[in-house]
Amino acid sequence: MKAHETHVVSQFGPQAAAYVASAVHASGPDLEALEAIVAAYGPQNALDLGTGGGHVAYLLAARAAQVTAVDLSADMLAAVAATASDRGLGNLQTVESAAETLPFDDGAFDFLACRYSAHHWGDLEGGIRQARRVLKNGSPAVFIDAVAAGSALADTHLQAVELLRDTSHVRDYSPAEWMAMLARTGFIVESTRMFRVRMDFKVWIARMRTPDENARVIRALQDGASQAVRRHFAIEDDGSFMLDVMMVEARAA
């Protein structure tokens, strides 16, 4: 396992239960939109790439014949498997793997979803390329993730606070970067939607068990940010802020 992947596992494994219970991850307009897409398509064999707390996998399992939830963290997968069992979702299986090295045959799946995972991958384009490889031609894929803000100033602020909060963070990519990588890896983008998600500072920090020192530095960066940055992220007095999230509907070319 690569050093970065080891670090991701060490960051998220102890927080498995917190991510299963996370209100931000368990609901939201993006998850509702994804549910409508899944319901309309009715997959036979769906893949949740980077399942985390498993919320996409549970949604898929209610509509698909078979669901495979993939994650780097064995602890995360154990929590997802236990929750699926509690919910009676017998069509959900878990597989431990990095996104960049998926252990599946070409064209093994007819639907793929990836939500709030890609910003942790060491090689995003490599992971997207693997996603395309394991999808049947013409099959849909939905990618949902936090994205970088439009200006360099806001982008720098976002990456800084993300890294301080979670040292396994790689990057919130811009919409333009996403579009370019999807095109290069064999996907056709059919639509995109943007959402704004409120991050409650205390909950956001607690979910990752961010060290107090890092949390103080985040607050110092927020307090010292320019008016343009504070306005873009709608930074509140307690540090809560709005995060930009993009949902991409694509199809395997």
PDB file of C-alpha atoms in Angstrom:
ATOM      1  CA  MET A   1       0.000   0.000   0.000  1.00  0.00           C
ATOM      2  CA  LYS A   2       1.333   3.434  -0.894  1.00  0.00           C
ATOM      3  CA  ALA A   3       2.271   5.875   1.858  1.00  0.00           C
ATOM      4  CA  HIS A   4      -0.606   8.237   1.025  1.00  0.00           C
ATOM      5  CA  GLU A   5      -3.113   5.408   1.038  1.00  0.00           C
ATOM      6  CA  THR A   6      -1.806   4.304   4.451  1.00  0.00           C
ATOM      7  CA  HIS A   7      -2.323   7.825   5.735  1.00  0.00           C
ATOM      8  CA  VAL A   8      -5.885   7.962   4.403  1.00  0.00           C
ATOM      9  CA  VAL A   9      -6.684   4.688   6.164  1.00  0.00           C
ATOM     10  CA  SER A  10      -5.191   5.916   9.433  1.00  0.00           C
ATOM     11  CA  GLN A  11      -7.235   9.119   9.198  1.00  0.00           C
ATOM     12  CA  PHE A  12     -10.594   7.571   8.369  1.00  0.00           C
ATOM     13  CA  GLY A  13     -10.569   4.129   9.977  1.00  0.00           C
ATOM     14  CA  PRO A  14     -11.068   5.426  13.542  1.00  0.00           C
ATOM     15  CA  GLN A  15     -13.854   7.735  12.296  1.00  0.00           C
ATOM     16  CA  ALA A  16     -15.900   5.017  10.563  1.00  0.00           C
ATOM     17  CA  ALA A  17     -18.886   5.251  12.907  1.00  0.00           C
ATOM     18  CA  ALA A  18     -18.892   9.063  12.690  1.00  0.00           C
ATOM     19  CA  TYR A  19     -19.179   8.959   8.901  1.00  0.00           C
ATOM     20  CA  VAL A  20     -21.972   6.396   8.955  1.00  0.00           C
ATOM     21  CA  ALA A  21     -23.880   8.714  11.329  1.00  0.00           C
ATOM     22  CA  SER A  22     -22.899  12.008   9.625  1.00  0.00           C
ATOM     23  CA  ALA A  23     -25.933  14.113   8.730  1.00  0.00           C
ATOM     24  CA  VAL A  24     -24.007  15.876   5.944  1.00  0.00           C
ATOM     25  CA  HIS A  25     -23.201  12.555   4.299  1.00  0.00           C
ATOM     26  CA  ALA A  26     -26.532  10.837   4.998  1.00  0.00           C
ATOM     27  CA  SER A  27     -28.718  13.451   3.303  1.00  0.00           C
ATOM     28  CA  GLY A  28     -28.717  16.466   0.998  1.00  0.00           C
ATOM     29  CA  PRO A  29     -30.066  17.605  -2.373  1.00  0.00           C
ATOM     30  CA  ASP A  30     -27.227  15.859  -4.201  1.00  0.00           C
ATOM     31  CA  LEU A  31     -28.162  12.516  -2.651  1.00  0.00           C
ATOM     32  CA  GLU A  32     -31.804  13.113  -3.569  1.00  0.00           C
ATOM     33  CA  ALA A  33     -30.797  13.878  -7.156  1.00  0.00           C
ATOM     34  CA  LEU A  34     -28.677  10.727  -7.266  1.00  0.00           C
ATOM     35  CA  GLU A  35     -31.593   8.642  -5.995  1.00  0.00           C
ATOM     36  CA  ALA A  36     -33.777   9.890  -8.843  1.00  0.00           C
ATOM     37  CA  ILE A  37     -31.099   8.944 -11.392  1.00  0.00           C
ATOM     38  CA  VAL A  38     -30.672   5.467  -9.908  1.00  0.00           C
ATOM     39  CA  ALA A  39     -34.437   4.911  -9.779  1.00  0.00           C
ATOM     40  CA  ALA A  40     -34.793   5.855 -13.450  1.00  0.00           C
ATOM     41  CA  TYR A  41     -31.948   3.577 -14.563  1.00  0.00           C
ATOM     42  CA  GLY A  42     -32.436   0.510 -12.338  1.00  0.00           C
ATOM     43  CA  PRO A  43     -28.876  -0.906 -12.368  1.00  0.00           C
ATOM     44  CA  GLN A  44     -28.117  -4.605 -12.355  1.00  0.00           C
ATOM     45  CA  ASN A  45     -24.594  -4.348 -10.935  1.00  0.00           C
ATOM     46  CA  ALA A  46     -23.663  -1.012  -9.375  1.00  0.00           C
ATOM     47  CA  LEU A  47     -20.382   0.229  -7.901  1.00  0.00           C
ATOM     48  CA  ASP A  48     -20.024   2.749  -5.066  1.00  0.00           C
ATOM     49  CA  LEU A  49     -16.447   3.960  -5.466  1.00  0.00           C
ATOM     50  CA  GLY A  50     -15.044   5.296  -2.178  1.00  0.00           C
ATOM     51  CA  THR A  51     -18.066   4.409  -0.094  1.00  0.00           C
ATOM     52  CA  GLY A  52     -17.008   6.049   3.197  1.00  0.00           C
ATOM     53  CA  GLY A  53     -20.036   5.836   5.476  1.00  0.00           C
ATOM     54  CA  GLY A  54     -21.921   3.852   2.831  1.00  0.00           C
ATOM     55  CA  HIS A  55     -24.796   6.243   2.186  1.00  0.00           C
ATOM     56  CA  VAL A  56     -24.568   5.924  -1.595  1.00  0.00           C
ATOM     57  CA  ALA A  57     -24.280   2.153  -1.301  1.00  0.00           C
ATOM     58  CA  TYR A  58     -27.462   1.931   0.804  1.00  0.00           C
ATOM     59  CA  LEU A  59     -29.282   4.084  -1.741  1.00  0.00           C
ATOM     60  CA  LEU A  60     -28.047   1.914  -4.614  1.00  0.00           C
ATOM     61  CA  ALA A  61     -28.957  -1.301  -2.805  1.00  0.00           C
ATOM     62  CA  ALA A  62     -32.593  -0.224  -2.655  1.00  0.00           C
ATOM     63  CA  ARG A  63     -32.724   0.010  -6.466  1.00  0.00           C
ATOM     64  CA  ALA A  64     -30.017  -2.239  -7.931  1.00  0.00           C
ATOM     65  CA  ALA A  65     -29.850  -6.025  -8.140  1.00  0.00           C
ATOM     66  CA  GLN A  66     -26.283  -6.077  -6.774  1.00  0.00           C
ATOM     67  CA  VAL A  67     -24.071  -3.370  -5.215  1.00  0.00           C
ATOM     68  CA  THR A  68     -20.347  -3.384  -4.517  1.00  0.00           C
ATOM     69  CA  ALA A  69     -19.038  -0.809  -2.042  1.00  0.00           C
ATOM     70  CA  VAL A  70     -15.309  -0.108  -2.393  1.00  0.00           C
ATOM     71  CA  ASP A  71     -13.106   1.719   0.110  1.00  0.00           C
ATOM     72  CA  LEU A  72      -9.494   1.799   1.297  1.00  0.00           C
ATOM     73  CA  SER A  73     -10.468   1.468   4.955  1.00  0.00           C
ATOM     74  CA  ALA A  74     -11.343  -1.957   6.340  1.00  0.00           C
ATOM     75  CA  ASP A  75     -12.919  -0.237   9.359  1.00  0.00           C
ATOM     76  CA  MET A  76     -15.182   1.811   7.088  1.00  0.00           C
ATOM     77  CA  LEU A  77     -16.189  -1.289   5.171  1.00  0.00           C
ATOM     78  CA  ALA A  78     -16.929  -3.191   8.381  1.00  0.00           C
ATOM     79  CA  ALA A  79     -19.211  -0.368   9.532  1.00  0.00           C
ATOM     80  CA  VAL A  80     -20.954  -0.303   6.142  1.00  0.00           C
ATOM     81  CA  ALA A  81     -21.418  -4.085   6.135  1.00  0.00           C
ATOM     82  CA  ALA A  82     -22.881  -3.986   9.643  1.00  0.00           C
ATOM     83  CA  THR A  83     -25.276  -1.174   8.737  1.00  0.00           C
ATOM     84  CA  ALA A  84     -26.339  -2.956   5.536  1.00  0.00           C
ATOM     85  CA  SER A  85     -27.048  -6.081   7.575  1.00  0.00           C
ATOM     86  CA  ASP A  86     -29.102  -4.095  10.078  1.00  0.00           C
ATOM     87  CA  ARG A  87     -31.126  -2.667   7.182  1.00  0.00           C
ATOM     88  CA  GLY A  88     -31.642  -6.030   5.545  1.00  0.00           C
ATOM     89  CA  LEU A  89     -29.643  -5.125   2.443  1.00  0.00           C
ATOM     90  CA  GLY A  90     -28.448  -8.568   1.438  1.00  0.00           C
ATOM     91  CA  ASN A  91     -27.425  -7.444  -2.055  1.00  0.00           C
ATOM     92  CA  LEU A  92     -24.556  -5.254  -0.830  1.00  0.00           C
ATOM     93  CA  GLN A  93     -20.988  -6.538  -0.721  1.00  0.00           C
ATOM     94  CA  THR A  94     -17.803  -4.704   0.298  1.00  0.00           C
ATOM     95  CA  VAL A  95     -14.348  -4.770  -1.287  1.00  0.00           C
ATOM     96  CA  GLU A  96     -11.182  -3.170   0.092  1.00  0.00           C
ATOM     97  CA  SER A  97      -9.271  -1.386  -2.659  1.00  0.00           C
ATOM     98  CA  ALA A  98      -7.777   1.893  -3.783  1.00  0.00           C
ATOM     99  CA  ALA A  99      -9.676   3.651  -6.571  1.00  0.00           C
ATOM    100  CA  GLU A 100      -6.570   3.569  -8.759  1.00  0.00           C
ATOM    101  CA  THR A 101      -6.208  -0.245  -8.639  1.00  0.00           C
ATOM    102  CA  LEU A 102      -9.707  -1.712  -8.790  1.00  0.00           C
ATOM    103  CA  PRO A 103      -9.735  -5.547  -8.718  1.00  0.00           C
ATOM    104  CA  PHE A 104     -12.610  -5.970 -11.175  1.00  0.00           C
ATOM    105  CA  ASP A 105     -12.890  -7.116 -14.782  1.00  0.00           C
ATOM    106  CA  ASP A 106     -13.362  -4.642 -17.606  1.00  0.00           C
ATOM    107  CA  GLY A 107     -17.024  -3.716 -17.990  1.00  0.00           C
ATOM    108  CA  ALA A 108     -18.050  -5.458 -14.751  1.00  0.00           C
ATOM    109  CA  PHE A 109     -20.598  -2.793 -13.750  1.00  0.00           C
ATOM    110  CA  ASP A 110     -23.482  -0.992 -15.430  1.00  0.00           C
ATOM    111  CA  PHE A 111     -23.645   1.945 -12.972  1.00  0.00           C
ATOM    112  CA  LEU A 112     -21.053   3.802 -10.916  1.00  0.00           C
ATOM    113  CA  ALA A 113     -21.388   6.455  -8.244  1.00  0.00           C
ATOM    114  CA  CYS A 114     -18.653   8.279  -6.352  1.00  0.00           C
ATOM    115  CA  ARG A 115     -19.500  10.817  -3.631  1.00  0.00           C
ATOM    116  CA  TYR A 116     -17.159  12.854  -1.394  1.00  0.00           C
ATOM    117  CA  SER A 117     -14.217  10.540  -2.012  1.00  0.00           C
ATOM    118  CA  ALA A 118     -12.184  11.737  -4.986  1.00  0.00           C
ATOM    119  CA  HIS A 119     -10.483  14.629  -3.180  1.00  0.00           C
ATOM    120  CA  HIS A 120      -8.603  12.021  -1.121  1.00  0.00           C
ATOM    121  CA  TRP A 121      -7.214  10.040  -4.058  1.00  0.00           C
ATOM    122  CA  GLY A 122      -3.497  10.284  -4.706  1.00  0.00           C
ATOM    123  CA  ASP A 123      -4.109  10.076  -8.466  1.00  0.00           C
ATOM    124  CA  LEU A 124      -7.557  11.366  -9.398  1.00  0.00           C
ATOM    125  CA  GLU A 125      -7.165  10.839 -13.128  1.00  0.00           C
ATOM    126  CA  GLY A 126      -5.901   7.300 -12.514  1.00  0.00           C
ATOM    127  CA  GLY A 127      -8.965   6.585 -10.383  1.00  0.00           C
ATOM    128  CA  ILE A 128     -11.339   7.984 -13.001  1.00  0.00           C
ATOM    129  CA  ARG A 129      -9.585   5.899 -15.646  1.00  0.00           C
ATOM    130  CA  GLN A 130     -10.205   2.792 -13.542  1.00  0.00           C
ATOM    131  CA  ALA A 131     -13.836   3.821 -13.107  1.00  0.00           C
ATOM    132  CA  ARG A 132     -14.186   3.951 -16.891  1.00  0.00           C
ATOM    133  CA  ARG A 133     -12.456   0.589 -17.310  1.00  0.00           C
ATOM    134  CA  VAL A 134     -14.844  -1.298 -15.012  1.00  0.00           C
ATOM    135  CA  LEU A 135     -17.961   0.284 -16.553  1.00  0.00           C
ATOM    136  CA  LYS A 136     -19.744  -1.225 -19.528  1.00  0.00           C
ATOM    137  CA  ASN A 137     -19.832   0.955 -22.626  1.00  0.00           C
ATOM    138  CA  GLY A 138     -22.705   3.406 -22.472  1.00  0.00           C
ATOM    139  CA  SER A 139     -23.241   2.993 -18.725  1.00  0.00           C
ATOM    140  CA  PRO A 140     -23.852   6.022 -16.475  1.00  0.00           C
ATOM    141  CA  ALA A 141     -21.521   7.360 -13.814  1.00  0.00           C
ATOM    142  CA  VAL A 142     -22.250  10.054 -11.231  1.00  0.00           C
ATOM    143  CA  PHE A 143     -19.412  11.898  -9.513  1.00  0.00           C
ATOM    144  CA  ILE A 144     -20.150  14.184  -6.554  1.00  0.00           C
ATOM    145  CA  ASP A 145     -17.426  16.086  -4.735  1.00  0.00           C
ATOM    146  CA  ALA A 146     -16.399  19.364  -3.202  1.00  0.00           C
ATOM    147  CA  VAL A 147     -14.857  21.631  -5.822  1.00  0.00           C
ATOM    148  CA  ALA A 148     -12.380  24.468  -5.779  1.00  0.00           C
ATOM    149  CA  ALA A 149     -13.703  27.992  -5.813  1.00  0.00           C
ATOM    150  CA  GLY A 150     -13.434  30.154  -8.908  1.00  0.00           C
ATOM    151  CA  SER A 151     -10.717  32.568  -7.762  1.00  0.00           C
ATOM    152  CA  ALA A 152      -7.150  31.652  -6.827  1.00  0.00           C
ATOM    153  CA  LEU A 153      -7.604  33.489  -3.533  1.00  0.00           C
ATOM    154  CA  ALA A 154     -10.626  31.439  -2.483  1.00  0.00           C
ATOM    155  CA  ASP A 155      -9.027  28.252  -3.826  1.00  0.00           C
ATOM    156  CA  THR A 156      -5.923  28.733  -1.681  1.00  0.00           C
ATOM    157  CA  HIS A 157      -8.063  29.350   1.407  1.00  0.00           C
ATOM    158  CA  LEU A 158     -10.155  26.237   0.797  1.00  0.00           C
ATOM    159  CA  GLN A 159      -7.212  23.901   0.263  1.00  0.00           C
ATOM    160  CA  ALA A 160      -5.483  25.273   3.368  1.00  0.00           C
ATOM    161  CA  VAL A 161      -8.403  24.749   5.729  1.00  0.00           C
ATOM    162  CA  GLU A 162      -9.176  21.339   4.212  1.00  0.00           C
ATOM    163  CA  LEU A 163      -5.593  20.160   4.762  1.00  0.00           C
ATOM    164  CA  LEU A 164      -5.459  21.484   8.312  1.00  0.00           C
ATOM    165  CA  ARG A 165      -8.718  19.754   9.134  1.00  0.00           C
ATOM    166  CA  ASP A 166      -7.649  16.462   7.488  1.00  0.00           C
ATOM    167  CA  THR A 167      -3.972  15.938   6.645  1.00  0.00           C
ATOM    168  CA  SER A 168      -4.846  13.191   4.129  1.00  0.00           C
ATOM    169  CA  HIS A 169      -6.643  15.769   1.959  1.00  0.00           C
ATOM    170  CA  VAL A 170      -5.206  15.997  -1.562  1.00  0.00           C
ATOM    171  CA  ARG A 171      -7.217  18.587  -3.460  1.00  0.00           C
ATOM    172  CA  ASP A 172     -10.709  19.891  -4.159  1.00  0.00           C
ATOM    173  CA  TYR A 173     -10.392  20.116  -7.944  1.00  0.00           C
ATOM    174  CA  SER A 174     -12.005  22.827 -10.034  1.00  0.00           C
ATOM    175  CA  PRO A 175     -14.939  22.046 -12.343  1.00  0.00           C
ATOM    176  CA  ALA A 176     -12.650  22.691 -15.317  1.00  0.00           C
ATOM    177  CA  GLU A 177     -10.112  20.163 -14.021  1.00  0.00           C
ATOM    178  CA  TRP A 178     -12.879  17.593 -13.579  1.00  0.00           C
ATOM    179  CA  MET A 179     -14.199  18.135 -17.107  1.00  0.00           C
ATOM    180  CA  ALA A 180     -10.745  17.758 -18.629  1.00  0.00           C
ATOM    181  CA  MET A 181      -9.973  14.541 -16.741  1.00  0.00           C
ATOM    182  CA  LEU A 182     -13.335  12.980 -17.552  1.00  0.00           C
ATOM    183  CA  ALA A 183     -12.832  13.747 -21.243  1.00  0.00           C
ATOM    184  CA  ARG A 184      -9.322  12.294 -21.249  1.00  0.00           C
ATOM    185  CA  THR A 185     -10.424   9.067 -19.556  1.00  0.00           C
ATOM    186  CA  GLY A 186     -13.298   8.168 -21.869  1.00  0.00           C
ATOM    187  CA  PHE A 187     -16.356   9.754 -20.292  1.00  0.00           C
ATOM    188  CA  ILE A 188     -18.938  11.957 -21.963  1.00  0.00           C
ATOM    189  CA  VAL A 189     -20.331  14.570 -19.569  1.00  0.00           C
ATOM    190  CA  GLU A 190     -24.099  14.866 -19.908  1.00  0.00           C
ATOM    191  CA  SER A 191     -24.871  17.396 -17.171  1.00  0.00           C
ATOM    192  CA  THR A 192     -23.487  19.158 -14.124  1.00  0.00           C
ATOM    193  CA  ARG A 193     -25.181  20.663 -11.080  1.00  0.00           C
ATOM    194  CA  MET A 194     -23.787  22.849  -8.323  1.00  0.00           C
ATOM    195  CA  PHE A 195     -24.824  22.763  -4.670  1.00  0.00           C
ATOM    196  CA  ARG A 196     -23.869  24.736  -1.578  1.00  0.00           C
ATOM    197  CA  VAL A 197     -23.520  22.678   1.596  1.00  0.00           C
ATOM    198  CA  ARG A 198     -23.197  24.232   5.050  1.00  0.00           C
ATOM    199  CA  MET A 199     -20.335  22.876   7.143  1.00  0.00           C
ATOM    200  CA  ASP A 200     -21.079  23.283  10.843  1.00  0.00           C
ATOM    201  CA  PHE A 201     -17.599  24.028  12.172  1.00  0.00           C
ATOM    202  CA  LYS A 202     -17.821  22.088  15.448  1.00  0.00           C
ATOM    203  CA  VAL A 203     -19.324  19.040  13.769  1.00  0.00           C
ATOM    204  CA  TRP A 204     -16.918  19.269  10.803  1.00  0.00           C
ATOM    205  CA  ILE A 205     -13.912  19.315  13.133  1.00  0.00           C
ATOM    206  CA  ALA A 206     -15.237  16.657  15.508  1.00  0.00           C
ATOM    207  CA  ARG A 207     -16.036  14.224  12.686  1.00  0.00           C
ATOM    208  CA  MET A 208     -12.337  14.125  11.719  1.00  0.00           C
ATOM    209  CA  ARG A 209     -11.009  14.511  15.284  1.00  0.00           C
ATOM    210  CA  THR A 210      -8.933  17.437  14.090  1.00  0.00           C
ATOM    211  CA  PRO A 211      -6.267  18.371  16.650  1.00  0.00           C
ATOM    212  CA  ASP A 212      -7.100  21.512  18.660  1.00  0.00           C
ATOM    213  CA  GLU A 213      -3.977  23.244  17.366  1.00  0.00           C
ATOM    214  CA  ASN A 214      -5.049  22.716  13.746  1.00  0.00           C
ATOM    215  CA  ALA A 215      -8.586  23.884  14.523  1.00  0.00           C
ATOM    216  CA  ARG A 216      -7.192  27.089  16.009  1.00  0.00           C
ATOM    217  CA  VAL A 217      -5.120  27.706  12.881  1.00  0.00           C
ATOM    218  CA  ILE A 218      -8.200  27.203  10.700  1.00  0.00           C
ATOM    219  CA  ARG A 219     -10.062  29.778  12.763  1.00  0.00           C
ATOM    220  CA  ALA A 220      -7.106  32.163  12.474  1.00  0.00           C
ATOM    221  CA  LEU A 221      -7.142  31.781   8.691  1.00  0.00           C
ATOM    222  CA  GLN A 222     -10.870  32.426   8.614  1.00  0.00           C
ATOM    223  CA  ASP A 223     -10.591  35.476  10.870  1.00  0.00           C
ATOM    224  CA  GLY A 224      -7.755  36.856   8.754  1.00  0.00           C
ATOM    225  CA  ALA A 225      -9.371  36.151   5.404  1.00  0.00           C
ATOM    226  CA  SER A 226     -10.244  38.954   3.014  1.00  0.00           C
ATOM    227  CA  GLN A 227     -13.818  40.132   2.654  1.00  0.00           C
ATOM    228  CA  ALA A 228     -13.986  38.431  -0.739  1.00  0.00           C
ATOM    229  CA  VAL A 229     -13.079  35.068   0.778  1.00  0.00           C
ATOM    230  CA  ARG A 230     -15.368  35.506   3.775  1.00  0.00           C
ATOM    231  CA  ARG A 231     -18.206  36.458   1.443  1.00  0.00           C
ATOM    232  CA  HIS A 232     -17.645  33.538  -0.944  1.00  0.00           C
ATOM    233  CA  PHE A 233     -17.667  30.910   1.802  1.00  0.00           C
ATOM    234  CA  ALA A 234     -20.240  32.773   3.917  1.00  0.00           C
ATOM    235  CA  ILE A 235     -17.979  32.286   6.951  1.00  0.00           C
ATOM    236  CA  GLU A 236     -19.959  32.627  10.154  1.00  0.00           C
ATOM    237  CA  ASP A 237     -18.791  33.888  13.550  1.00  0.00           C
ATOM    238  CA  ASP A 238     -18.252  30.333  14.823  1.00  0.00           C
ATOM    239  CA  GLY A 239     -16.309  29.232  11.719  1.00  0.00           C
ATOM    240  CA  SER A 240     -19.155  27.438   9.975  1.00  0.00           C
ATOM    241  CA  PHE A 241     -19.085  27.989   6.212  1.00  0.00           C
ATOM    242  CA  MET A 242     -20.567  27.042   2.846  1.00  0.00           C
ATOM    243  CA  LEU A 243     -18.822  24.466   0.664  1.00  0.00           C
ATOM    244  CA  ASP A 244     -19.187  24.281  -3.128  1.00  0.00           C
ATOM    245  CA  VAL A 245     -20.181  20.801  -4.340  1.00  0.00           C
ATOM    246  CA  MET A 246     -20.505  19.648  -7.946  1.00  0.00           C
ATOM    247  CA  MET A 247     -22.480  16.707  -9.266  1.00  0.00           C
ATOM    248  CA  VAL A 248     -21.495  15.368 -12.685  1.00  0.00           C
ATOM    249  CA  GLU A 249     -23.647  12.969 -14.697  1.00  0.00           C
ATOM    250  CA  ALA A 250     -21.457  11.235 -17.267  1.00  0.00           C
ATOM    251  CA  ARG A 251     -21.578   8.199 -19.516  1.00  0.00           C
ATOM    252  CA  ALA A 252     -18.886   5.703 -20.454  1.00  0.00           C
ATOM    253  CA  ALA A 253     -18.131   6.442 -24.113  1.00  0.00           C
TER     254      ALA A 253
END
